[in-house]
Tab-separated table of C-alpha atoms and ligand atoms in Angstrom:
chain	number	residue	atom	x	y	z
A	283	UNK	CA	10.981	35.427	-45.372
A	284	UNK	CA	8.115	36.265	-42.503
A	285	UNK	CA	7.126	34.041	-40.309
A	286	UNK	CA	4.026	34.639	-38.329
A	287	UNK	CA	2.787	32.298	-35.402
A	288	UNK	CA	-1.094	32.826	-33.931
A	289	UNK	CA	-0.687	31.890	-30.094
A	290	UNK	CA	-4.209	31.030	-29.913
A	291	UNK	CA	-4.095	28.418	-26.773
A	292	UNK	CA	-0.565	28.973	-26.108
A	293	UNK	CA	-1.789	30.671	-23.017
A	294	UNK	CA	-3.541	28.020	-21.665
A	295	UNK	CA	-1.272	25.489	-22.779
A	296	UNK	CA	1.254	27.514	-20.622
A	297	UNK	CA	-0.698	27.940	-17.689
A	298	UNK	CA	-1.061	24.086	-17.685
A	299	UNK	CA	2.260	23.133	-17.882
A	300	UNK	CA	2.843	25.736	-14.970
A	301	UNK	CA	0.076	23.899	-12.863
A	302	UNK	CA	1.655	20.588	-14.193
A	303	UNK	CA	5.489	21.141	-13.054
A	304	UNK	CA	3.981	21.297	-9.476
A	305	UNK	CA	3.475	17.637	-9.550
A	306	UNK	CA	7.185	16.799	-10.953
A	307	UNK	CA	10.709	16.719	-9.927
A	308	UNK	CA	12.354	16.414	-13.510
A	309	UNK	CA	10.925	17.651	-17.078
A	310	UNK	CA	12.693	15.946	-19.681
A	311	UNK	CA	12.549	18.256	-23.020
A	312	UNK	CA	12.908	16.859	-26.216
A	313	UNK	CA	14.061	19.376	-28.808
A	314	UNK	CA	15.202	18.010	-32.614
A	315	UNK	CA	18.545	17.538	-33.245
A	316	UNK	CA	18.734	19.023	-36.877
A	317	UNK	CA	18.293	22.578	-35.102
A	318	UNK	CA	18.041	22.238	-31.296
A	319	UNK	CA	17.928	25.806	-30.356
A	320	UNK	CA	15.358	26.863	-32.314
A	321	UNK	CA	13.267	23.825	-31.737
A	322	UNK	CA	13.383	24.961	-28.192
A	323	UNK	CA	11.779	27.558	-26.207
A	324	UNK	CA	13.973	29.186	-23.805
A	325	UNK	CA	10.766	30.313	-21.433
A	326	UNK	CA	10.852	26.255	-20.144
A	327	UNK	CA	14.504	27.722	-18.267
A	328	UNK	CA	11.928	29.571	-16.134
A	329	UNK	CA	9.107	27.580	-16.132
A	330	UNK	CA	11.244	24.566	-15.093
A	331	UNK	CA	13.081	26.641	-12.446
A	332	UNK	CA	14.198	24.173	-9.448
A	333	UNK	CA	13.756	21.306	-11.414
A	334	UNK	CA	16.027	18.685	-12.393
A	335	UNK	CA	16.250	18.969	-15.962
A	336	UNK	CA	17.426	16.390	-19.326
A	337	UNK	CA	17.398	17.282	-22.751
A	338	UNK	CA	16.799	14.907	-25.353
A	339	UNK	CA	18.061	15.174	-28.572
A	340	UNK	CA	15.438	13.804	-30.820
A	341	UNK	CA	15.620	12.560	-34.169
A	342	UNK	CA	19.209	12.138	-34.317
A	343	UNK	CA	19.043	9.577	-36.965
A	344	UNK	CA	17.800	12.481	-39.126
A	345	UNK	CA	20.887	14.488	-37.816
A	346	UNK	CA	24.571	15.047	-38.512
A	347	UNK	CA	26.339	12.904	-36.075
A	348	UNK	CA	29.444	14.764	-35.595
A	349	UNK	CA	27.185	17.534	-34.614
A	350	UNK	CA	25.192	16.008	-32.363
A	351	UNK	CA	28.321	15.417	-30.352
A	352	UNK	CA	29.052	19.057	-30.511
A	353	UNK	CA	25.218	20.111	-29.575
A	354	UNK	CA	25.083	17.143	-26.560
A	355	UNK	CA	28.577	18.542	-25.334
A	356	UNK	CA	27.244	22.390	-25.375
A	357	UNK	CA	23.905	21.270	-23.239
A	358	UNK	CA	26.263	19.617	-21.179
A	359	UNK	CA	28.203	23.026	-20.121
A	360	UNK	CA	25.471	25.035	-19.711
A	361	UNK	CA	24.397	22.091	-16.912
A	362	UNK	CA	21.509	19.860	-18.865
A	363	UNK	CA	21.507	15.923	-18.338
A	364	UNK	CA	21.345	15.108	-21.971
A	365	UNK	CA	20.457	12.096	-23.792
A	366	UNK	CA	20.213	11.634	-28.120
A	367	UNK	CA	17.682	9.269	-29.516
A	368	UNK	CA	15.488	8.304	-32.096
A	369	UNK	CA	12.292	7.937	-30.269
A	370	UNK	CA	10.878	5.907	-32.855
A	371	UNK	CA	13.046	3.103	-31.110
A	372	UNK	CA	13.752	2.071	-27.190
A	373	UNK	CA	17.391	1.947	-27.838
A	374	UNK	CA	18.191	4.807	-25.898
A	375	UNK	CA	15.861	3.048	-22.892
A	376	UNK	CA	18.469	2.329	-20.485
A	377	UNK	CA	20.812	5.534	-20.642
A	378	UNK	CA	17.811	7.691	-19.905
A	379	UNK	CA	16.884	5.490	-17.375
A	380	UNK	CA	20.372	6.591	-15.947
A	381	UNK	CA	20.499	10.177	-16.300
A	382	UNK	CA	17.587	10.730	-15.261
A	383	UNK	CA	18.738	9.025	-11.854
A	384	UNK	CA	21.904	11.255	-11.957
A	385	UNK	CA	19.614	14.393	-12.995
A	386	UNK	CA	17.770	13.536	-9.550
A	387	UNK	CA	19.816	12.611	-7.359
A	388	UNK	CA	19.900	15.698	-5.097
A	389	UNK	CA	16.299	14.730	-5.173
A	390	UNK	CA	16.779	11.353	-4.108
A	391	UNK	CA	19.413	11.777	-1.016
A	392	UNK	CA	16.911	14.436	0.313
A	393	UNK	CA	14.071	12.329	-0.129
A	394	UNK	CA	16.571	9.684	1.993
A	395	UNK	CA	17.714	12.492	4.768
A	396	UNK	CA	14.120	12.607	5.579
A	397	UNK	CA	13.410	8.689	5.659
A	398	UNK	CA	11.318	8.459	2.765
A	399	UNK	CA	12.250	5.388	0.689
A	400	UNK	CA	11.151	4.293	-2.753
A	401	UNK	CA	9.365	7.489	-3.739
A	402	UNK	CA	9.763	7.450	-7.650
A	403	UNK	CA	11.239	10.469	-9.461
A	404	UNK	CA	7.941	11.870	-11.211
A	405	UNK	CA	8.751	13.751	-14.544
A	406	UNK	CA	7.449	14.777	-17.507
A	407	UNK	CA	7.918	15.160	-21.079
A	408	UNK	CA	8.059	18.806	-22.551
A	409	UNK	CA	8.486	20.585	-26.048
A	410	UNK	CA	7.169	22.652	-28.798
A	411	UNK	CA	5.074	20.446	-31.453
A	412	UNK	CA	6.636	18.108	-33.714
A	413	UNK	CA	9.438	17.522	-31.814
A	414	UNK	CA	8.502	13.835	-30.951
A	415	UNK	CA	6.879	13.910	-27.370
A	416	UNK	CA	4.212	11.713	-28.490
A	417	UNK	CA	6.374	9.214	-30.015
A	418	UNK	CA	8.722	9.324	-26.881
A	419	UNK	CA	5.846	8.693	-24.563
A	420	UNK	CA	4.213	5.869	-26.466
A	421	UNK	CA	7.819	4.128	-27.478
A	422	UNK	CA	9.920	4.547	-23.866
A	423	UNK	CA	6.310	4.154	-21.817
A	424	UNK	CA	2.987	3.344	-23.111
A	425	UNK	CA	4.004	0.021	-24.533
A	426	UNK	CA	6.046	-1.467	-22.124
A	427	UNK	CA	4.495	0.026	-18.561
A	428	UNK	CA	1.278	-0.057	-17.084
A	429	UNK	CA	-0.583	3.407	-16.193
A	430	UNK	CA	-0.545	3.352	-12.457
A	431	UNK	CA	-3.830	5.597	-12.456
A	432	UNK	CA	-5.141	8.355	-10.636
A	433	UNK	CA	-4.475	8.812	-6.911
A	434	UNK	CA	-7.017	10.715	-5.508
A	435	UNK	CA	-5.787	14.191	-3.997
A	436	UNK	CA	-2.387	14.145	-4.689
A	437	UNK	CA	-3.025	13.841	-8.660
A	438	UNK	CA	-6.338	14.421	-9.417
A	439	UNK	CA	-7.368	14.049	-12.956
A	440	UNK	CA	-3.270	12.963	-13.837
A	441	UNK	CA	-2.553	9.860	-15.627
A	442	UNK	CA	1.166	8.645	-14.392
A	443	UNK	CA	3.097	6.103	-16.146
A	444	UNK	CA	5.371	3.818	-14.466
A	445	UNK	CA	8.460	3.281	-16.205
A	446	UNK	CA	10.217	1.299	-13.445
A	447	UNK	CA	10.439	0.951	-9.626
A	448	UNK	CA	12.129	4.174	-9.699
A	449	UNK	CA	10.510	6.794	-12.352
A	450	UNK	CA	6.803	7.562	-12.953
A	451	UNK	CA	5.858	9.793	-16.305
A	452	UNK	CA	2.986	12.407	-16.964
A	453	UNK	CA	1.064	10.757	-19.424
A	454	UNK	CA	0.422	14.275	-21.559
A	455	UNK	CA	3.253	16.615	-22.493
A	456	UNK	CA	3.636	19.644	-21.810
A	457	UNK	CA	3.363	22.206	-24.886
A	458	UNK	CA	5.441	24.758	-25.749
A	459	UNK	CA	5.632	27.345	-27.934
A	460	UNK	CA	8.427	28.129	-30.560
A	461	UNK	CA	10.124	31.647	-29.863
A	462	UNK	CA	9.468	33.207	-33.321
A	463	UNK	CA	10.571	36.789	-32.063
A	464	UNK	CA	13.830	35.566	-34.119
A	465	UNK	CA	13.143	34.933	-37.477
A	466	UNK	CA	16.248	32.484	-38.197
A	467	UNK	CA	13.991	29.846	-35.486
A	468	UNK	CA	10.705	30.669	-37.889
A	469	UNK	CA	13.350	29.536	-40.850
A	470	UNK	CA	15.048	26.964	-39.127
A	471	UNK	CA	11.497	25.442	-38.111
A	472	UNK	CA	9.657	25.537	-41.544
A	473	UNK	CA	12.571	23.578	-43.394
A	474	UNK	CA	12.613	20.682	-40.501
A	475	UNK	CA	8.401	21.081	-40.998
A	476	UNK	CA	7.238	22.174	-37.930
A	477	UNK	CA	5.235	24.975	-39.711
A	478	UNK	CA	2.200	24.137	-41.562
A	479	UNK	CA	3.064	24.569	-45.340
A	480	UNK	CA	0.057	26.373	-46.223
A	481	UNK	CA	1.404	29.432	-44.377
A	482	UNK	CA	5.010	28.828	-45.929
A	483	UNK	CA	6.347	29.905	-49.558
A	484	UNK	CA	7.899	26.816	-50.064
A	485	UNK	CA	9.958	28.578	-53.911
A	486	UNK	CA	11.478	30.601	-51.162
A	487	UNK	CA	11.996	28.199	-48.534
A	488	UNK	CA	14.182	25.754	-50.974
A	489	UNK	CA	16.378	28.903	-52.117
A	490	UNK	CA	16.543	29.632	-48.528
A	491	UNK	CA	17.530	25.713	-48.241
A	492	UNK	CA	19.619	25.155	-51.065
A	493	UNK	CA	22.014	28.042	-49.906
A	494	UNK	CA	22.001	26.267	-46.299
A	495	UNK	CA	23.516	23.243	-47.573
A	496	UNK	CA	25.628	25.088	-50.131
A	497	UNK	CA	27.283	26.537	-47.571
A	498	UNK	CA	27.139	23.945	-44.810
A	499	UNK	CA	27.294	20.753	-46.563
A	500	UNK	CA	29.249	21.657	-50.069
A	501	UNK	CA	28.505	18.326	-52.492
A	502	UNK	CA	25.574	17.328	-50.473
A	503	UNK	CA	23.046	18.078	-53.387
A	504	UNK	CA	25.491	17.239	-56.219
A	505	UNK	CA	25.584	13.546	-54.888
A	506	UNK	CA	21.910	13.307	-54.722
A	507	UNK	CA	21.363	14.990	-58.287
A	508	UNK	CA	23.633	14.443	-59.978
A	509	UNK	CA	24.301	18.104	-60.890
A	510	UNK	CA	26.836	20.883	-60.542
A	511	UNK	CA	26.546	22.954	-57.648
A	512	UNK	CA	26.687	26.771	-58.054
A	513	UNK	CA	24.405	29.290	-56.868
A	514	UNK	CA	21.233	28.578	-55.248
A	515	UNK	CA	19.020	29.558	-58.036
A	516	UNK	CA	21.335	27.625	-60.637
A	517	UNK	CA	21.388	24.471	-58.250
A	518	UNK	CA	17.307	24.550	-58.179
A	519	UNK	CA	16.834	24.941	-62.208
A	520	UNK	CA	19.389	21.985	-62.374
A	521	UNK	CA	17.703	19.773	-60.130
A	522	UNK	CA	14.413	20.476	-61.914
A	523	UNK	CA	16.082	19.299	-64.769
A	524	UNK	CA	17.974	16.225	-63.583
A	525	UNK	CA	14.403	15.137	-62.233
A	526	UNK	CA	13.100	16.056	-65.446
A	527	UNK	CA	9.987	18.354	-62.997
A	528	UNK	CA	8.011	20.275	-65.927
A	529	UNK	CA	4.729	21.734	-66.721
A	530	UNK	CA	2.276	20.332	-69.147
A	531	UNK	CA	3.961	22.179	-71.903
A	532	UNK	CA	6.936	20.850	-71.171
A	533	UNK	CA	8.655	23.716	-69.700
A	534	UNK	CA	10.800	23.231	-66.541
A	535	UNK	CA	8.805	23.631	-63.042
A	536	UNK	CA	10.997	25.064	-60.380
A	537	UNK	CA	8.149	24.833	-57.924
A	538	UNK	CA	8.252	21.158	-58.599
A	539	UNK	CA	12.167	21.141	-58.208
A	540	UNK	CA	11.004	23.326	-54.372
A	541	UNK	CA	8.548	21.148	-52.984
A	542	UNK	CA	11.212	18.327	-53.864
A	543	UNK	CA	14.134	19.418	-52.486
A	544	UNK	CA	12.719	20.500	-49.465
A	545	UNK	CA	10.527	17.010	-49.061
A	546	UNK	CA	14.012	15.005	-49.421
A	547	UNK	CA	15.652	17.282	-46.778
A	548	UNK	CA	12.979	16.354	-44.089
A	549	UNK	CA	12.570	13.086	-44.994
A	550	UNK	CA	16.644	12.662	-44.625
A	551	UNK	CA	16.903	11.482	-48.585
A	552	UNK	CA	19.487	14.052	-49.284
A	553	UNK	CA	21.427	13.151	-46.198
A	554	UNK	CA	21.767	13.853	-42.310
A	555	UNK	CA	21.924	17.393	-41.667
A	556	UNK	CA	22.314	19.569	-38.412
A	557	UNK	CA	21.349	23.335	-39.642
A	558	UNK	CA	22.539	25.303	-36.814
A	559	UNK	CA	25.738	25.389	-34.274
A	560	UNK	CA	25.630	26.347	-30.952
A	561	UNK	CA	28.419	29.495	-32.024
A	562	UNK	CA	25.762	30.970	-34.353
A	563	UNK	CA	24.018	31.763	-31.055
A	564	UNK	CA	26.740	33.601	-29.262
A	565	UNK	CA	26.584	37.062	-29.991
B	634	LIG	P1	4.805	15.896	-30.875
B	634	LIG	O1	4.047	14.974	-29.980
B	634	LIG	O2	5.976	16.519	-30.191
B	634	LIG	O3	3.967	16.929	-31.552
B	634	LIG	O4	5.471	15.019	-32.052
B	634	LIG	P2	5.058	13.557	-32.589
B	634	LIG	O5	5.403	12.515	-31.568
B	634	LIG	O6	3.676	13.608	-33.100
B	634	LIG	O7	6.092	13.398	-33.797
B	634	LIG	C1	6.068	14.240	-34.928
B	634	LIG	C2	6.599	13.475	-36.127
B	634	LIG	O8	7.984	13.166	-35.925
B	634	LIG	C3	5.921	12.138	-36.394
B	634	LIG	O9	5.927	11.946	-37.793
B	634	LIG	C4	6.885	11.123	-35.775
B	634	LIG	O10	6.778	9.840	-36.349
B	634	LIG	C5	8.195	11.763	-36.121
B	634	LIG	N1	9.289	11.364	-35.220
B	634	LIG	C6	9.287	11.378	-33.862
B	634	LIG	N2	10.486	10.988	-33.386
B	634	LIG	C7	11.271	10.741	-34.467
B	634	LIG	C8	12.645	10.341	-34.613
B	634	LIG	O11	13.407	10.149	-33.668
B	634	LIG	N3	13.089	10.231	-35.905
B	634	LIG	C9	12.298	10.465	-36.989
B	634	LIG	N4	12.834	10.319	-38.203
B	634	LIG	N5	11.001	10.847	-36.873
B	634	LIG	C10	10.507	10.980	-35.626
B	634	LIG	P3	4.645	12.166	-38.685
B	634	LIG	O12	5.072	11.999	-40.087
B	634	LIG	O13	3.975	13.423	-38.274
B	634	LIG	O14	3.737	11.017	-38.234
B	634	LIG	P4	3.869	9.483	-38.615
B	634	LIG	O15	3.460	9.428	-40.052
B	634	LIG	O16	5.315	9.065	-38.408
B	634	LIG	O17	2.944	8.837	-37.678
């Protein structure tokens, strides 16, 4: 399957973010944790170079736990502060808080060294679309914080948010772009639906999906439908049949049974499923 991406604005997007990081000491990146490499893009490594840096695993409740663990632990070795959430929820509110303390606190004992008290650790919130920023920002900050407003020369034309005493927030994200030079991220990112579906085949995208969880999670799709698993294109004729999806003549649709399948897999009703491991990486 091809997956083609029109930049567009990614340029300027990019050249904001660059102008953007000036005014932070932290960028917290949220990636999704059904497929968190390819719901990154690796040119925030270099963008965010010098900075202190936490990952957040989003959308974990839509994610294998056991997986999770593994992805958190790998972020961990390569050096990333990392925290999972659902940011649909504040119940990850106080372990961010922490790590992003730890994540600065080279930051903080300089800031000491020199006699400067109190400054708060200024971050923001980073990631290609869909992965949540907007929910993070209005869940962890807009709700519970008040915007502490512009401050002439140092942050013209910024809107920070003050979490606590100690951490102040870009109000906008920054934007990245998904790296589609690979085409198992373009893959990857259409069956979590962070591709618009009009540019998708979406008869392709559930074979590519059914043979995913086939392989990955074995029984996954016979629980849910009540049907036999065998090969991808047997296991989508049977679900179209189990959920009885026809045409007007009364012939079985297996674009139906597609758009189906692949609807329940986003929306978590088949299950919670992590599509890629870090080792499929490591070439
Ligand atoms: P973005 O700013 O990075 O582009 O992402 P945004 O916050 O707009 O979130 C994209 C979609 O992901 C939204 O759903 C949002 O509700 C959902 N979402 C964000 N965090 C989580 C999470 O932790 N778990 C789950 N299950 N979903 C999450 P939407 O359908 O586009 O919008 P809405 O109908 O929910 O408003």
């Amino acid at each position: 399957m091809q997956f083609q991406w029109y930049p567009g604005h990614m340029t300027k997007a990019k050249r904001q973010m660059q102008e953007d990081i000036k005014l932070i000491d932290l960028i917290i990146e949220l990636v999704d944790a059904r497929t968190p490499m390819s719901s990154r893009n690796p040119d925030i490594d270099d963008l965010g170079r010098n900075k202190a840096r936490l990952i957040l695993m989003n959308k974990t409740d839509l994610a294998d736990e056991k997986k999770t663990e593994v992805w958190s632990r790998y972020f961990k070795s390569k050096g990333y502060f990392v925290v999972c959430v659902d940011a649909r929820s504040r119940g990850g509110f106080q372990q961010i808080q922490n790590e992003i303390m730890k994540a600065c606190k080279e930051k903080i004992e300089r800031d000491l060294r020199r006699g400067i008290k109190n400054r708060p650790v200024r971050a923001m919130v980073a990631g290609i679309p869909n992965v949540g920023k907007s929910t993070f920002i209005n869940t962890y900050a807009k709700k519970a914080c008040t915007k502490t407003g512009n401050k002439p020369g140092v942050t013209k034309g910024k809107q920070w948010i003050r979490l606590n005493k100690s951490v102040e927030l870009l109000d906008t994200p920054g934007i990245l772009w998904p790296k589609f030079d690979d085409q198992r991220v373009g893959l990857c990112l259409a069956l979590i639906g962070s591709i618009k579906d009009d540019l998708l085949n979406t008869d392709e995208l559930a074979m590519e999906l059914i043979q995913i969880l086939l392989r990955k999670y074995p029984g996954a799709l016979a629980d849910r439908y009540h049907i036999e698993e065998t090969d991808a294109l047997q296991t989508l004729m049977a679900v179209a049949e189990s959920r009885n999806c026809r045409k007007k003549g009364g012939e079985l649709d297996y674009s139906k049974a597609a758009v189906l399948i692949v609807e329940e897999f986003r929306s978590g009703r088949i299950g919670r499923f992590t599509i890629e491991m870090p080792k499929e990486w490591e070439s």
